[in-house]
Amino acid sequence: MSDRYAVVGNPVGHSKSPEIHTLFAQQTGQDIEYTRLLAPLNDFKTTVMRFAGEGGHGMNVTVPFKFEAFDLSSQLTLRAKMAGAVNTLRFDGAAIYGDNTDGAGLVADITRNAGLSLSGSRILLLGAGGAAYGVMLPLLERKPDFIHIANLDESKARELAGRFSAYGKIAVSSYGALRERFDVVINATSAGLQNAMPPVPSAVFQENTLALDLVYADNPTPFMTFANRYGAKVRDGFGMLVEQAAESFCVWRGVRPDTKPVFAFFGR
Ligand code: NDP
């Protein structure tokens, strides 16, 4: 019988993870079955424990359960501990291993797919929610010059900076105080989901700035359109999605698949 995996969320119908992991399995010759699992909003734990009890090997966790998955894990990787959230579960006997591959996925998309070395770069991170927490450690491990965080609620940005201050140089300000130019601007706000954008000034972009929106969209988000107008090269969050899936696949199966055929499959 194939080893069983699933993506669990609510909603989960839109998730591309089953297609992505099935392509990875075909490419690497791994015998797995990967499905979508809708968990009731008030009963994530039962859904996960039932899947594990029936022999499931691992799960990807999506909105809104990444914090509950963190609480459910009996062991956590450092990146999951620092993120305070789990997007990858691995079951082994009674143990539940929790990991967070979102940040590694973003770094892989920037370095492998966009071809940019993050070492010595000036990074602007917009937002201080769950996604921002997930990407901080993997970004700092690439030794950027510094990360500057801007958020509408500045106290949340300071809290985020405080958690990671031991890992590198981090600055915080309001959007209005942003004056300098950056090499990489990451939109980790959820503004794009409402077809809006954070109030970032055009002064942060220069020619060759990489402007990356974590939201994945068929059409450019307002942030991408704005950044492009001021000379930035733009990407949406599709690359991060595929790369975090490759990282999760590696956590489970010990082999990191080539992501290029997946981009081609989705016409990217
Ligand atoms: P959260 O709800 O935890 O945080 C939302 C953040 O967005 C907060 O910092 C909030 O600011 C800010 N925000 C919301 N609306 C606006 C606005 N109109 N203008 C400026 N800031 C705004 O969400 P997540 O961090 O979990 O998710 C953020 C995005 O990242 C989502 O769109 C999600 O789809 C995407 N994502 C993509 C992944 C991928 O693989 N591509 C993986 C994970 C997430 P404040 O605190 O001031 O309210």
Short mmCIF file of C-alpha atoms and ligand atoms in Angstrom, two decimals:
data_model
loop_
_atom_site.label_atom_id
_atom_site.label_comp_id
_atom_site.label_asym_id
_atom_site.label_seq_id
_atom_site.Cartn_x
_atom_site.Cartn_y
_atom_site.Cartn_z
CA MET A 1 0.00 0.00 0.00
CA SER A 2 1.19 3.55 -0.74
CA ASP A 3 2.40 5.75 2.15
CA ARG A 4 -0.34 8.26 2.94
CA TYR A 5 0.01 12.03 3.24
CA ALA A 6 -2.52 14.88 3.24
CA VAL A 7 -2.90 18.63 3.38
CA VAL A 8 -5.24 19.65 6.19
CA GLY A 9 -6.97 23.04 6.32
CA ASN A 10 -10.30 24.87 6.28
CA PRO A 11 -10.92 25.68 3.51
CA VAL A 12 -8.64 23.26 1.67
CA GLY A 13 -10.34 22.73 -1.70
CA HIS A 14 -8.14 25.34 -3.39
CA SER A 15 -4.86 23.72 -2.26
CA LYS A 16 -2.43 22.76 -5.02
CA SER A 17 -0.41 20.54 -2.65
CA PRO A 18 -1.86 17.19 -3.87
CA GLU A 19 -0.86 17.93 -7.48
CA ILE A 20 2.57 19.22 -6.45
CA HIS A 21 3.40 16.24 -4.22
CA THR A 22 2.07 13.71 -6.74
CA LEU A 23 4.44 15.21 -9.33
CA PHE A 24 7.33 15.05 -6.85
CA ALA A 25 6.52 11.39 -6.09
CA GLN A 26 6.42 10.45 -9.78
CA GLN A 27 9.72 12.21 -10.43
CA THR A 28 11.54 10.60 -7.48
CA GLY A 29 9.89 7.17 -7.78
CA GLN A 30 8.30 7.35 -4.31
CA ASP A 31 5.13 5.37 -3.68
CA ILE A 32 2.84 7.87 -1.93
CA GLU A 33 -0.81 8.87 -1.94
CA TYR A 34 -1.55 12.54 -1.12
CA THR A 35 -5.06 13.90 -0.48
CA ARG A 36 -6.91 16.99 0.81
CA LEU A 37 -8.46 16.80 4.28
CA LEU A 38 -11.02 19.35 5.48
CA ALA A 39 -10.87 19.67 9.29
CA PRO A 40 -13.77 21.22 11.22
CA LEU A 41 -12.71 24.63 12.58
CA ASN A 42 -13.22 23.42 16.16
CA ASP A 43 -11.74 19.94 15.79
CA PHE A 44 -8.34 20.01 14.14
CA LYS A 45 -6.79 17.61 16.66
CA THR A 46 -9.32 14.78 16.09
CA THR A 47 -8.84 15.03 12.32
CA VAL A 48 -5.06 14.80 12.62
CA MET A 49 -5.05 12.00 15.21
CA ARG A 50 -7.51 9.95 13.16
CA PHE A 51 -5.34 10.31 10.04
CA ALA A 52 -2.20 9.34 11.99
CA GLY A 53 -4.04 6.47 13.72
CA GLU A 54 -5.11 5.09 10.33
CA GLY A 55 -1.47 4.88 9.27
CA GLY A 56 -0.93 8.36 7.76
CA HIS A 57 2.76 9.25 7.49
CA GLY A 58 2.63 13.05 7.44
CA MET A 59 0.63 16.19 6.76
CA ASN A 60 0.96 19.69 5.43
CA VAL A 61 -0.99 22.16 7.52
CA THR A 62 -2.55 25.29 6.07
CA VAL A 63 -4.81 28.11 7.32
CA PRO A 64 -6.05 28.42 10.01
CA PHE A 65 -4.37 25.50 11.80
CA LYS A 66 -0.61 26.24 11.80
CA PHE A 67 -0.68 27.34 15.45
CA GLU A 68 -2.74 24.33 16.56
CA ALA A 69 -0.30 22.07 14.71
CA PHE A 70 2.49 23.72 16.69
CA ASP A 71 0.70 22.92 19.97
CA LEU A 72 0.02 19.33 18.87
CA SER A 73 3.67 18.55 18.01
CA SER A 74 5.62 16.48 20.53
CA GLN A 75 8.95 17.59 18.99
CA LEU A 76 9.76 20.77 17.06
CA THR A 77 12.60 21.84 14.78
CA LEU A 78 14.32 25.12 15.65
CA ARG A 79 12.76 26.89 12.66
CA ALA A 80 9.27 25.77 13.76
CA LYS A 81 9.95 26.76 17.36
CA MET A 82 11.10 30.23 16.29
CA ALA A 83 8.20 30.65 13.85
CA GLY A 84 5.70 29.61 16.53
CA ALA A 85 3.85 27.72 13.79
CA VAL A 86 4.00 24.34 12.03
CA ASN A 87 3.19 23.63 8.37
CA THR A 88 4.64 20.10 8.21
CA LEU A 89 3.84 17.15 10.49
CA ARG A 90 5.59 13.78 10.44
CA PHE A 91 4.17 10.86 12.39
CA ASP A 92 6.48 8.21 13.83
CA GLY A 93 4.89 5.85 16.34
CA ALA A 94 3.46 8.04 19.10
CA ALA A 95 5.75 10.96 18.19
CA ILE A 96 4.50 13.94 16.19
CA TYR A 97 7.35 15.91 14.64
CA GLY A 98 6.51 19.53 13.77
CA ASP A 99 8.49 21.54 11.23
CA ASN A 100 8.02 24.80 9.33
CA THR A 101 9.25 24.80 5.74
CA ASP A 102 7.69 28.14 4.66
CA GLY A 103 10.83 30.22 5.25
CA ALA A 104 13.14 27.68 3.61
CA GLY A 105 10.72 27.69 0.66
CA LEU A 106 10.92 31.46 0.35
CA VAL A 107 14.73 31.43 0.55
CA ALA A 108 14.91 28.67 -2.09
CA ASP A 109 12.63 30.67 -4.39
CA ILE A 110 14.76 33.80 -4.03
CA THR A 111 18.15 32.09 -4.34
CA ARG A 112 17.45 29.21 -6.78
CA ASN A 113 14.63 30.56 -8.92
CA ALA A 114 15.21 34.33 -8.85
CA GLY A 115 18.99 33.79 -8.73
CA LEU A 116 19.67 36.33 -5.98
CA SER A 117 22.17 35.79 -3.20
CA LEU A 118 20.76 37.13 0.04
CA SER A 119 24.17 37.49 1.63
CA GLY A 120 24.85 41.17 2.42
CA SER A 121 21.47 42.26 1.04
CA ARG A 122 19.15 44.89 2.51
CA ILE A 123 15.76 43.29 3.07
CA LEU A 124 12.46 45.05 3.78
CA LEU A 125 9.78 42.80 5.29
CA LEU A 126 6.21 44.15 5.22
CA GLY A 127 3.88 42.61 7.83
CA ALA A 128 4.35 40.99 11.22
CA GLY A 129 1.82 38.14 11.18
CA GLY A 130 2.25 34.35 10.96
CA ALA A 131 3.95 34.35 7.56
CA ALA A 132 6.48 36.99 8.67
CA TYR A 133 7.42 34.89 11.73
CA GLY A 134 7.89 31.87 9.46
CA VAL A 135 10.38 33.51 7.11
CA MET A 136 12.62 35.40 9.56
CA LEU A 137 15.04 32.67 10.67
CA PRO A 138 15.77 31.18 7.21
CA LEU A 139 16.29 34.74 5.85
CA LEU A 140 18.66 35.68 8.70
CA GLU A 141 20.60 32.43 8.24
CA ARG A 142 21.54 33.72 4.77
CA LYS A 143 23.44 36.59 6.45
CA PRO A 144 21.74 39.64 4.92
CA ASP A 145 23.13 43.08 5.85
CA PHE A 146 19.89 43.64 7.82
CA ILE A 147 16.14 43.08 7.79
CA HIS A 148 13.88 46.10 8.22
CA ILE A 149 10.31 45.31 9.34
CA ALA A 150 7.35 47.65 8.72
CA ASN A 151 3.84 46.89 9.95
CA LEU A 152 0.67 48.96 10.44
CA ASP A 153 0.72 48.01 14.11
CA GLU A 154 4.32 48.89 14.95
CA SER A 155 4.26 47.14 18.34
CA LYS A 156 3.78 43.79 16.54
CA ALA A 157 6.82 44.57 14.36
CA ARG A 158 8.90 45.28 17.48
CA GLU A 159 7.73 42.00 19.02
CA LEU A 160 8.75 40.12 15.88
CA ALA A 161 12.16 41.84 15.78
CA GLY A 162 12.70 41.04 19.46
CA ARG A 163 12.19 37.32 18.96
CA PHE A 164 14.90 37.11 16.27
CA SER A 165 17.37 39.75 17.49
CA ALA A 166 20.02 37.14 18.39
CA TYR A 167 20.22 36.00 14.75
CA GLY A 168 21.10 39.25 12.94
CA LYS A 169 20.56 42.98 12.53
CA ILE A 170 16.87 43.96 12.53
CA ALA A 171 15.31 47.44 12.31
CA VAL A 172 11.67 48.46 12.74
CA SER A 173 9.68 51.48 11.59
CA SER A 174 6.28 52.63 10.44
CA TYR A 175 5.54 52.61 6.70
CA GLY A 176 5.66 56.41 6.67
CA ALA A 177 9.23 56.50 7.97
CA LEU A 178 10.61 54.33 5.14
CA ARG A 179 13.11 56.41 3.13
CA GLU A 180 15.91 54.15 1.87
CA ARG A 181 16.10 51.71 -1.01
CA PHE A 182 16.20 47.94 -0.55
CA ASP A 183 17.54 44.98 -2.54
CA VAL A 184 14.60 42.75 -1.58
CA VAL A 185 11.09 43.81 -0.53
CA ILE A 186 8.87 40.99 0.77
CA ASN A 187 5.15 41.58 1.15
CA ALA A 188 4.15 39.24 3.98
CA THR A 189 0.89 41.09 4.65
CA SER A 190 -2.48 39.63 3.74
CA ALA A 191 -3.49 42.87 1.96
CA GLY A 192 -3.32 41.17 -1.46
CA LEU A 193 -6.12 38.81 -0.46
CA GLN A 194 -8.42 41.86 -0.30
CA ASN A 195 -6.97 43.18 -3.57
CA ALA A 196 -5.24 45.93 -1.56
CA MET A 197 -1.61 46.71 -0.80
CA PRO A 198 0.32 47.91 2.25
CA PRO A 199 1.11 51.67 2.24
CA VAL A 200 4.72 51.23 1.19
CA PRO A 201 6.35 54.32 -0.41
CA SER A 202 7.81 53.99 -3.93
CA ALA A 203 11.17 55.21 -2.55
CA VAL A 204 11.99 51.70 -1.27
CA PHE A 205 12.31 50.33 -4.83
CA GLN A 206 15.25 50.73 -7.16
CA GLU A 207 16.07 49.14 -10.47
CA ASN A 208 16.70 45.44 -9.79
CA THR A 209 14.98 45.40 -6.40
CA LEU A 210 13.29 42.02 -6.05
CA ALA A 211 9.70 42.63 -4.89
CA LEU A 212 8.03 39.43 -3.75
CA ASP A 213 4.40 39.06 -2.71
CA LEU A 214 3.77 35.93 -0.62
CA VAL A 215 0.20 35.77 -1.91
CA TYR A 216 -0.03 33.54 -4.97
CA ALA A 217 -2.21 34.87 -7.69
CA ASP A 218 -3.00 34.28 -11.36
CA ASN A 219 -2.77 38.03 -11.97
CA PRO A 220 -0.26 40.51 -10.52
CA THR A 221 -1.32 41.77 -7.08
CA PRO A 222 -1.62 45.56 -6.48
CA PHE A 223 1.75 45.36 -4.65
CA MET A 224 3.41 43.70 -7.66
CA THR A 225 1.93 46.23 -10.10
CA PHE A 226 3.11 49.13 -7.91
CA ALA A 227 6.63 47.72 -7.41
CA ASN A 228 6.99 47.01 -11.10
CA ARG A 229 6.03 50.60 -11.94
CA TYR A 230 9.04 51.76 -9.91
CA GLY A 231 11.54 49.43 -11.56
CA ALA A 232 11.40 46.32 -9.36
CA LYS A 233 11.48 42.74 -10.63
CA VAL A 234 8.37 41.07 -9.24
CA ARG A 235 7.34 37.56 -8.12
CA ASP A 236 4.23 36.20 -6.46
CA GLY A 237 4.15 33.48 -3.77
CA PHE A 238 3.74 30.54 -6.15
CA GLY A 239 7.48 29.83 -6.14
CA MET A 240 7.55 29.84 -2.34
CA LEU A 241 4.58 27.46 -2.30
CA VAL A 242 6.32 24.96 -4.59
CA GLU A 243 9.65 25.24 -2.79
CA GLN A 244 8.13 24.81 0.68
CA ALA A 245 6.40 21.70 -0.66
CA ALA A 246 9.78 20.38 -1.88
CA GLU A 247 11.23 21.02 1.59
CA SER A 248 8.32 19.14 3.22
CA PHE A 249 8.74 16.25 0.76
CA CYS A 250 12.41 16.11 1.76
CA VAL A 251 11.49 16.07 5.47
CA TRP A 252 9.24 13.06 4.84
CA ARG A 253 11.09 11.12 2.15
CA GLY A 254 14.73 12.20 2.53
CA VAL A 255 15.03 13.32 -1.10
CA ARG A 256 14.60 16.87 -2.42
CA PRO A 257 12.75 16.85 -5.74
CA ASP A 258 13.54 19.10 -8.70
CA THR A 259 10.87 21.83 -8.71
CA LYS A 260 11.29 22.90 -12.37
CA PRO A 261 8.86 20.29 -13.79
CA VAL A 262 6.21 21.51 -11.33
CA PHE A 263 6.58 25.11 -12.53
CA ALA A 264 6.24 23.83 -16.10
CA PHE A 265 3.15 21.76 -15.20
CA PHE A 266 1.42 24.88 -13.83
CA GLY A 267 2.52 26.98 -16.83
CA ARG A 268 4.93 29.14 -14.79
P1 NDP B 1 -1.81 37.16 9.38
O1 NDP B 1 -3.27 37.37 9.47
O2 NDP B 1 -1.10 36.42 10.47
O3 NDP B 1 -1.08 38.61 9.29
C1 NDP B 1 -1.54 39.58 8.41
C2 NDP B 1 -0.52 40.71 8.29
O4 NDP B 1 -0.95 41.55 7.23
C3 NDP B 1 -0.41 41.59 9.54
O5 NDP B 1 0.93 42.02 9.65
C4 NDP B 1 -1.34 42.78 9.19
O6 NDP B 1 -0.97 44.00 9.80
C5 NDP B 1 -1.09 42.88 7.71
N1 NDP B 1 -2.16 43.51 6.93
C6 NDP B 1 -3.40 43.02 6.68
N2 NDP B 1 -4.08 43.84 5.85
C7 NDP B 1 -3.23 44.89 5.57
C8 NDP B 1 -3.35 46.06 4.77
N3 NDP B 1 -4.46 46.34 4.07
N4 NDP B 1 -2.28 46.89 4.71
C9 NDP B 1 -1.14 46.62 5.41
N5 NDP B 1 -0.98 45.52 6.18
C10 NDP B 1 -2.02 44.68 6.26
O7 NDP B 1 -1.55 36.49 7.95
P2 NDP B 1 -0.33 35.53 7.52
O8 NDP B 1 0.92 36.17 8.02
O9 NDP B 1 -0.62 34.15 7.92
O10 NDP B 1 -0.40 35.55 5.93
C11 NDP B 1 0.06 36.67 5.17
C12 NDP B 1 0.05 36.30 3.71
O11 NDP B 1 1.08 35.36 3.40
C13 NDP B 1 -1.26 35.65 3.26
O12 NDP B 1 -1.69 36.34 2.13
C14 NDP B 1 -0.89 34.22 2.93
O13 NDP B 1 -1.64 33.73 1.85
C15 NDP B 1 0.57 34.36 2.54
N6 NDP B 1 1.34 33.10 2.71
C16 NDP B 1 1.87 32.52 1.60
C17 NDP B 1 2.59 31.34 1.68
C18 NDP B 1 3.15 30.72 0.43
O14 NDP B 1 3.59 29.56 0.46
N7 NDP B 1 3.21 31.42 -0.68
C19 NDP B 1 2.83 30.67 2.97
C20 NDP B 1 2.26 31.39 4.10
C21 NDP B 1 1.53 32.55 3.94
P3 NDP B 1 -1.44 44.41 11.32
O15 NDP B 1 -0.71 43.50 12.25
O16 NDP B 1 -1.01 45.82 11.50
O17 NDP B 1 -2.92 44.21 11.33
#
